[in-house]
Coordinates of C-alpha atoms and ligand atoms in Angstrom, one line a residue:
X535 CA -0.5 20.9 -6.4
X536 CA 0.4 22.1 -3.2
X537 CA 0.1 19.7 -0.4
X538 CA 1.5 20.3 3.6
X539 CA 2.2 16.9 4.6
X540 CA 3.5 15.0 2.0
X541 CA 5.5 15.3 -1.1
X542 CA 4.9 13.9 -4.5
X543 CA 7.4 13.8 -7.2
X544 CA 7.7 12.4 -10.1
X545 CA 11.0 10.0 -10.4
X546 CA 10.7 8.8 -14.1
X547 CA 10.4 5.4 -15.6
X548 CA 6.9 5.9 -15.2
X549 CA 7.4 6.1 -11.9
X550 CA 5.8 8.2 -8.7
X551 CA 7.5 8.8 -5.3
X552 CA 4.7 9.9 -2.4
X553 CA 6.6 10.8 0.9
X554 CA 5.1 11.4 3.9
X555 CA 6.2 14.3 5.8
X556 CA 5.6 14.7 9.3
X557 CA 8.6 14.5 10.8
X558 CA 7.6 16.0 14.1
X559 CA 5.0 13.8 14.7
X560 CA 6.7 10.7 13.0
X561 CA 4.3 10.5 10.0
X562 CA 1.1 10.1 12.4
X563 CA -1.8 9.9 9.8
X564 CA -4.1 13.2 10.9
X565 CA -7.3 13.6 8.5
X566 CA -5.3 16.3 6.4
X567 CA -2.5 13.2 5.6
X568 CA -5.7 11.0 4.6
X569 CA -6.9 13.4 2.4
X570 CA -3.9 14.2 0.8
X571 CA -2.6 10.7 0.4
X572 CA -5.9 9.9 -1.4
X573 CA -6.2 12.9 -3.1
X574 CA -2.7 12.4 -4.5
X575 CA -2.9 8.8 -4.9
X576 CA -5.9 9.2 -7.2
X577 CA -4.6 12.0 -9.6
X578 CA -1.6 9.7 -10.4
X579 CA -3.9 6.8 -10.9
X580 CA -5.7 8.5 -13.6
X581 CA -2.2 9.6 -15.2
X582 CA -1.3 7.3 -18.1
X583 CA 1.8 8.0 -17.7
X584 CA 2.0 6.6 -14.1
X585 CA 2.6 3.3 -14.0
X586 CA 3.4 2.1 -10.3
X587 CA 3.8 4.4 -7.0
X588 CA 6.1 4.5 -4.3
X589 CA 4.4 5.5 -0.5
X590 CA 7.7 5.6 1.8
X591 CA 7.9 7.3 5.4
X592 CA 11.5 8.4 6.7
X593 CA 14.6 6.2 7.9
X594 CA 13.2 6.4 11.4
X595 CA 9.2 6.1 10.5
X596 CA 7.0 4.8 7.7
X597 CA 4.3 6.4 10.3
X598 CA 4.0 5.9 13.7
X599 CA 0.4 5.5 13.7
X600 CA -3.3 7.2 13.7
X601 CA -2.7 10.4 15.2
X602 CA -3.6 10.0 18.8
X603 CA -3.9 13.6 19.7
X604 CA -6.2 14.1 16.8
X605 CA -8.4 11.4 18.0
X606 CA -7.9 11.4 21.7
X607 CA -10.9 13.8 22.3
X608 CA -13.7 12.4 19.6
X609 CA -17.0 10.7 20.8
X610 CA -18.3 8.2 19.0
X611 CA -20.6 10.5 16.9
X612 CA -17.4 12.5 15.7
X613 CA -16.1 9.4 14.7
X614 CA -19.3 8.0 12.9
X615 CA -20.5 11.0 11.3
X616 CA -16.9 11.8 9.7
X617 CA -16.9 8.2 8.8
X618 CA -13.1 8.6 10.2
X619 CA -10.4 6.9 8.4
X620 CA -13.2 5.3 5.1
X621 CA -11.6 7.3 2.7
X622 CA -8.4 5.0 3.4
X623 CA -10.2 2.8 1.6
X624 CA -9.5 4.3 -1.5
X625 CA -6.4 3.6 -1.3
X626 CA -6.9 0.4 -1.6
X627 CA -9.4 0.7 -4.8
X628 CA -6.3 2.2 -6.8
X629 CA -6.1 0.2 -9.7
X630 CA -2.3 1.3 -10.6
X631 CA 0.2 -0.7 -8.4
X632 CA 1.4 0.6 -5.5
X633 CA 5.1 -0.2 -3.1
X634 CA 4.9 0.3 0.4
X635 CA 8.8 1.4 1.2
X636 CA 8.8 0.8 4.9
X637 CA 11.9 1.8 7.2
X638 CA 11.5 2.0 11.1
X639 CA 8.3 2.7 12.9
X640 CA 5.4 1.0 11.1
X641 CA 2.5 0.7 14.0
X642 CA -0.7 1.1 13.9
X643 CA -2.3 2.7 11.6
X644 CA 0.9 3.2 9.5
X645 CA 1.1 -1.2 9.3
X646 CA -2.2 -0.8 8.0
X647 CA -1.1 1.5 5.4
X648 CA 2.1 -0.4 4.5
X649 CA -0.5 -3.5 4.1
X650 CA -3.1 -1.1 1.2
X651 CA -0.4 -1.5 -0.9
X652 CA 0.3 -4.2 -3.3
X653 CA 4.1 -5.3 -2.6
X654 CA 5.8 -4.2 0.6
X655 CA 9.5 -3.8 1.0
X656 CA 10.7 -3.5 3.8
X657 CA 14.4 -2.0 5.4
X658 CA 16.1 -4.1 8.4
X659 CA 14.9 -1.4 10.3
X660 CA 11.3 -1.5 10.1
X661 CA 9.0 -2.6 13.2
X662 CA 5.5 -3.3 12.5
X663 CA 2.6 -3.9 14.8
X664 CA -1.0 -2.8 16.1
X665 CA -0.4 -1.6 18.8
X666 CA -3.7 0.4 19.3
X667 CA -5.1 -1.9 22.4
X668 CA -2.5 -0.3 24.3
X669 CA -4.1 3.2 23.9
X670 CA -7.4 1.6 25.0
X671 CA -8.8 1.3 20.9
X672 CA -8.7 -1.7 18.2
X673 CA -7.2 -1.1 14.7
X674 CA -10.1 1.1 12.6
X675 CA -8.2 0.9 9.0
X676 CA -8.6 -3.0 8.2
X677 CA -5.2 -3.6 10.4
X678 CA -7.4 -6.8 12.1
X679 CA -8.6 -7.8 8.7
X680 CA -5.7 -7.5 6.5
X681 CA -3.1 -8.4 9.1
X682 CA -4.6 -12.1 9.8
X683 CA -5.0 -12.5 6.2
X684 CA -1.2 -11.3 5.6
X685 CA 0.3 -13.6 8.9
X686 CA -2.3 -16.0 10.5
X687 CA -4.6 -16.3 13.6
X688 CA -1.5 -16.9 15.9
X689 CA 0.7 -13.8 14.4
X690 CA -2.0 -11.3 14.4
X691 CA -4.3 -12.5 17.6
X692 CA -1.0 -12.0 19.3
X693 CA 0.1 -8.7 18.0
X694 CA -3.2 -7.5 18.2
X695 CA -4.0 -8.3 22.0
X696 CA -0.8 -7.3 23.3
X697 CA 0.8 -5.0 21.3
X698 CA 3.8 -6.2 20.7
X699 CA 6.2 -5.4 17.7
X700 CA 7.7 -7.3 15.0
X701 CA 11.0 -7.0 13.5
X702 CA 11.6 -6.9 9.8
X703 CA 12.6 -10.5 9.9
X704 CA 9.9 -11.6 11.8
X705 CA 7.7 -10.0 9.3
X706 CA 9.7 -11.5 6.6
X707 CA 9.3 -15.3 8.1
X708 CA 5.4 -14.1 8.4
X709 CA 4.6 -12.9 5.4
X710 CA 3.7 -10.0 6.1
X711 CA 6.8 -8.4 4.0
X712 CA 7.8 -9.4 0.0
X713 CA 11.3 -8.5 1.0
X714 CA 13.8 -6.9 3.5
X715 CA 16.2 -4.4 1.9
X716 CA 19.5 -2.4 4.1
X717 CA 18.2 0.9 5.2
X718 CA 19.7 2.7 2.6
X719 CA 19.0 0.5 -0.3
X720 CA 15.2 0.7 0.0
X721 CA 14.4 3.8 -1.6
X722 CA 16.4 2.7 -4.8
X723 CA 15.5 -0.8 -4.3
X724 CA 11.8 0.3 -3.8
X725 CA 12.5 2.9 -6.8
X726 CA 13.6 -0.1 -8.7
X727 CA 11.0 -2.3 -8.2
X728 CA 8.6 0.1 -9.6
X729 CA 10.2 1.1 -12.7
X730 CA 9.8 -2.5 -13.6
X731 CA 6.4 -3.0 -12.9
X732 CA 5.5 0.4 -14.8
X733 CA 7.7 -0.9 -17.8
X734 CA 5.1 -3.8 -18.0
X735 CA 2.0 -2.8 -20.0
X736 CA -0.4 -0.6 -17.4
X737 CA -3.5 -2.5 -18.2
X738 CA -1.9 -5.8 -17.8
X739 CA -0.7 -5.3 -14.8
X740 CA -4.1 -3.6 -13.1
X741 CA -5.5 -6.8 -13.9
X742 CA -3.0 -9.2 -12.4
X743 CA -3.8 -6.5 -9.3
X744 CA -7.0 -7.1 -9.4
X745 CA -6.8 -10.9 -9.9
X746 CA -4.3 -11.5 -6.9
X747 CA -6.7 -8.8 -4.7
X748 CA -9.5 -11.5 -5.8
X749 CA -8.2 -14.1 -3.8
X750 CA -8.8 -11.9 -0.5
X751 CA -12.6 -11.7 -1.3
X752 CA -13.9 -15.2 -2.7
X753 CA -13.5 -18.9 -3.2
X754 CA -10.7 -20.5 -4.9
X755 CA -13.9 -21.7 -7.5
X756 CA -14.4 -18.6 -8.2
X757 CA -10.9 -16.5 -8.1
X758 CA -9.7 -19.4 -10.8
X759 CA -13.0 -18.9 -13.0
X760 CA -12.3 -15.2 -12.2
X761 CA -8.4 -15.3 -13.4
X762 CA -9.2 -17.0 -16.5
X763 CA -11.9 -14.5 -17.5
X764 CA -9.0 -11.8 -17.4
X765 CA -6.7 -14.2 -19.0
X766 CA -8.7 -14.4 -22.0
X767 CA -9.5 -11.0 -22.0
X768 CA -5.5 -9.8 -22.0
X769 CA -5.3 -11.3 -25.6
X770 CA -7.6 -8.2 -26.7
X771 CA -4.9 -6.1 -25.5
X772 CA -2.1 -4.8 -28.0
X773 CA 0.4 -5.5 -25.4
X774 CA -0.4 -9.1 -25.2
X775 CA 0.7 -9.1 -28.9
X776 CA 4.0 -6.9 -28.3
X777 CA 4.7 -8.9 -25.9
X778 CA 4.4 -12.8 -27.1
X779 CA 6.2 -10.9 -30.2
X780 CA 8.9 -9.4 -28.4
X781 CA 10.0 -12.9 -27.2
X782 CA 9.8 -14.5 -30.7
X783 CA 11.9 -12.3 -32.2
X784 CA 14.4 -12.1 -29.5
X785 CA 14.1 -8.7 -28.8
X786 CA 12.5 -6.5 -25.7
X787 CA 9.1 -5.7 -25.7
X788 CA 8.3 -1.8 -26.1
X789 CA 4.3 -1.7 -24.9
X790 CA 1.8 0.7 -25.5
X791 CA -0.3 0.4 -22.7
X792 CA -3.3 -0.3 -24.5
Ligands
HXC1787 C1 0.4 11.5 17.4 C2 2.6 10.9 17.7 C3 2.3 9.5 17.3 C4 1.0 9.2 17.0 C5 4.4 9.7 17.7 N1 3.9 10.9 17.9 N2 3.5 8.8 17.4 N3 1.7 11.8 17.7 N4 0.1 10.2 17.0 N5 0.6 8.0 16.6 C6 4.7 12.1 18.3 C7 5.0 12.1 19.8 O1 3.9 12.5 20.5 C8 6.2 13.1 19.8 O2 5.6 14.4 19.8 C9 6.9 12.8 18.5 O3 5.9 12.2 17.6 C10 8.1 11.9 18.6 O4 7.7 10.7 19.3 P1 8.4 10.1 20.5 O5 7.4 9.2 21.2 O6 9.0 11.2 21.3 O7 9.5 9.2 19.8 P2 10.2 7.9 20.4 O8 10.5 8.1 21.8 O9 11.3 7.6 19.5 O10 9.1 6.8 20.3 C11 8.7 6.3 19.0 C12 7.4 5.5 19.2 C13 6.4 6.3 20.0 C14 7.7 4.2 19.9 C15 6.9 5.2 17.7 O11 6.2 7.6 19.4 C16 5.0 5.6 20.0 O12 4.7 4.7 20.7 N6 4.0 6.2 19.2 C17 2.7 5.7 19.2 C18 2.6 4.4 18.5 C19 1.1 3.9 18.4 O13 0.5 3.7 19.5 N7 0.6 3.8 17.3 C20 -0.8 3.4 17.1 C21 -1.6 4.7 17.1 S1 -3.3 4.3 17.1 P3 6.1 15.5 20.8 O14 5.2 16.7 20.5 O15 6.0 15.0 22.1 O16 7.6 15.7 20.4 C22 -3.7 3.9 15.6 C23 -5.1 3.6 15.4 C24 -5.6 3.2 14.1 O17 -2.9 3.9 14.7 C25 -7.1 3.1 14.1 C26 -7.8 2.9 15.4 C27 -8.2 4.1 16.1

């Protein structure tokens, strides 16, 4: 499939590397990157032989943001009735895991894209923030939402009324990030950290997605009675067998994904 501002490849291990690529204009996320991220995104989620994705920027931006001279002329009508930025969503419906590969710029909407993604990795280089108040607008793809969930009140009320920028080790101490890599580890590192989620089984693992995402939307009650629902249900699976078999006869597990 051809596609004009990223590139997809696949990077075995049952593995998927999306890049953005917009150098000029540092990665900004224009409507054509939306639907081509999603549009990507999904085809690999239904490939069984995907079993995590990579989304990464370049060294000196993940993405540097909504793409202000795309929006800087819409009225509110243009905004509602192309519902602008909801397919974005999607990305975070995926049910196949997904890395966030962050190195330098990661503002505005490109945080909010690092943060759709299941485990974030982060190179010493990478600055995050929303810094959207400063161009007169709020975060519009879950960056309020996600961001205070991620960091705290104090973190994100702050980053979010002023505009200021973290560091990678300031988003490290926060939360925000699983891990900070050097610059020119992350892609393998990233790479790396994908091939071993995509050597666990596939449905296994969209269900321990699903159950951590769970703790985002409801009570602990209910995320617990929710987790043990899945729990039992895993033991239908033929991995869960492999698996617990694998271990008792001391050897690795080879799983099906089934
Ligand atoms: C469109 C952008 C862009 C963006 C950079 N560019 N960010 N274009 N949208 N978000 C373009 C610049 O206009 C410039 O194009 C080229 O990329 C290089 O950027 P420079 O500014 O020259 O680079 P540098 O001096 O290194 O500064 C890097 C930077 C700065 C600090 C990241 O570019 C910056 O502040 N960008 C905006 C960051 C931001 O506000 N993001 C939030 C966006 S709002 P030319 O043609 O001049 O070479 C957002 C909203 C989400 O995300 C939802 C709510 C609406």
């Amino acid at each position: 499939t051809d596609y004009e501002t990223i590139t997809v490849e696949r990077t075995g291990d049952r593995t998927a590397l999306l890049t953005l690529n917009r150098p000029k204009a540092l990665n900004a996320l224009n409507l054509q990157v939306m639907e081509e991220v999603v549009a990507a995104t999904e085809a690999l989620d239904r490939d069984p032989d995907i079993g995590c994705v990579v989304l990464t920027g370049s060294a000196k931006a993940f993405a540097a943001g909504a793409d202000i001279k795309e929006m800087q002329p819409q009225g509110y009508m243009d905004m509602y009735l192309t519902d602008w930025f909801t397919a974005w969503d999607r990305l975070g419906n995926l049910r196949t895991p997904t890395v966030a590969a962050v190195s330098g710029y990661a503002l505005g909407g490109g945080c909010e894209l690092a943060m759709l993604c299941d485990i974030l990795l982060a190179s010493d280089t990478a600055v995050f923030g929303q810094p959207e108040i400063k161009l007169g607008v709020i975060p519009g793809i879950g960056g309020s939402q996600r961001l205070t969930r991620a960091v705290g009140k104090a973190k994100a009320m702050e980053l979010c009324l002023t505009g200021r920028t973290m560091d990678a080790a300031e988003a490290e101490r926060a939360g925000l990030v699983s891990r900070i890599v050097p610059a020119d580890d992350l892609l393998p590192e990233a790479l790396a950290v994908a091939a071993t989620v995509a050597g666990m089984s596939k449905p296994v693992a969209m269900m321990a997605k699903e159950a951590v995402n769970r703790a985002f939307e409801t009570t602990l009650a209910e995320g617990v009675r929710f987790e043990r629902r899945l729990f039992h249900a895993v033991f239908a699976t033929a991995d869960q067998k492999e698996g617990m078999s694998a271990f008792v006869d001391k050897r690795a597990p080879d799983f099906t994904h089934r």
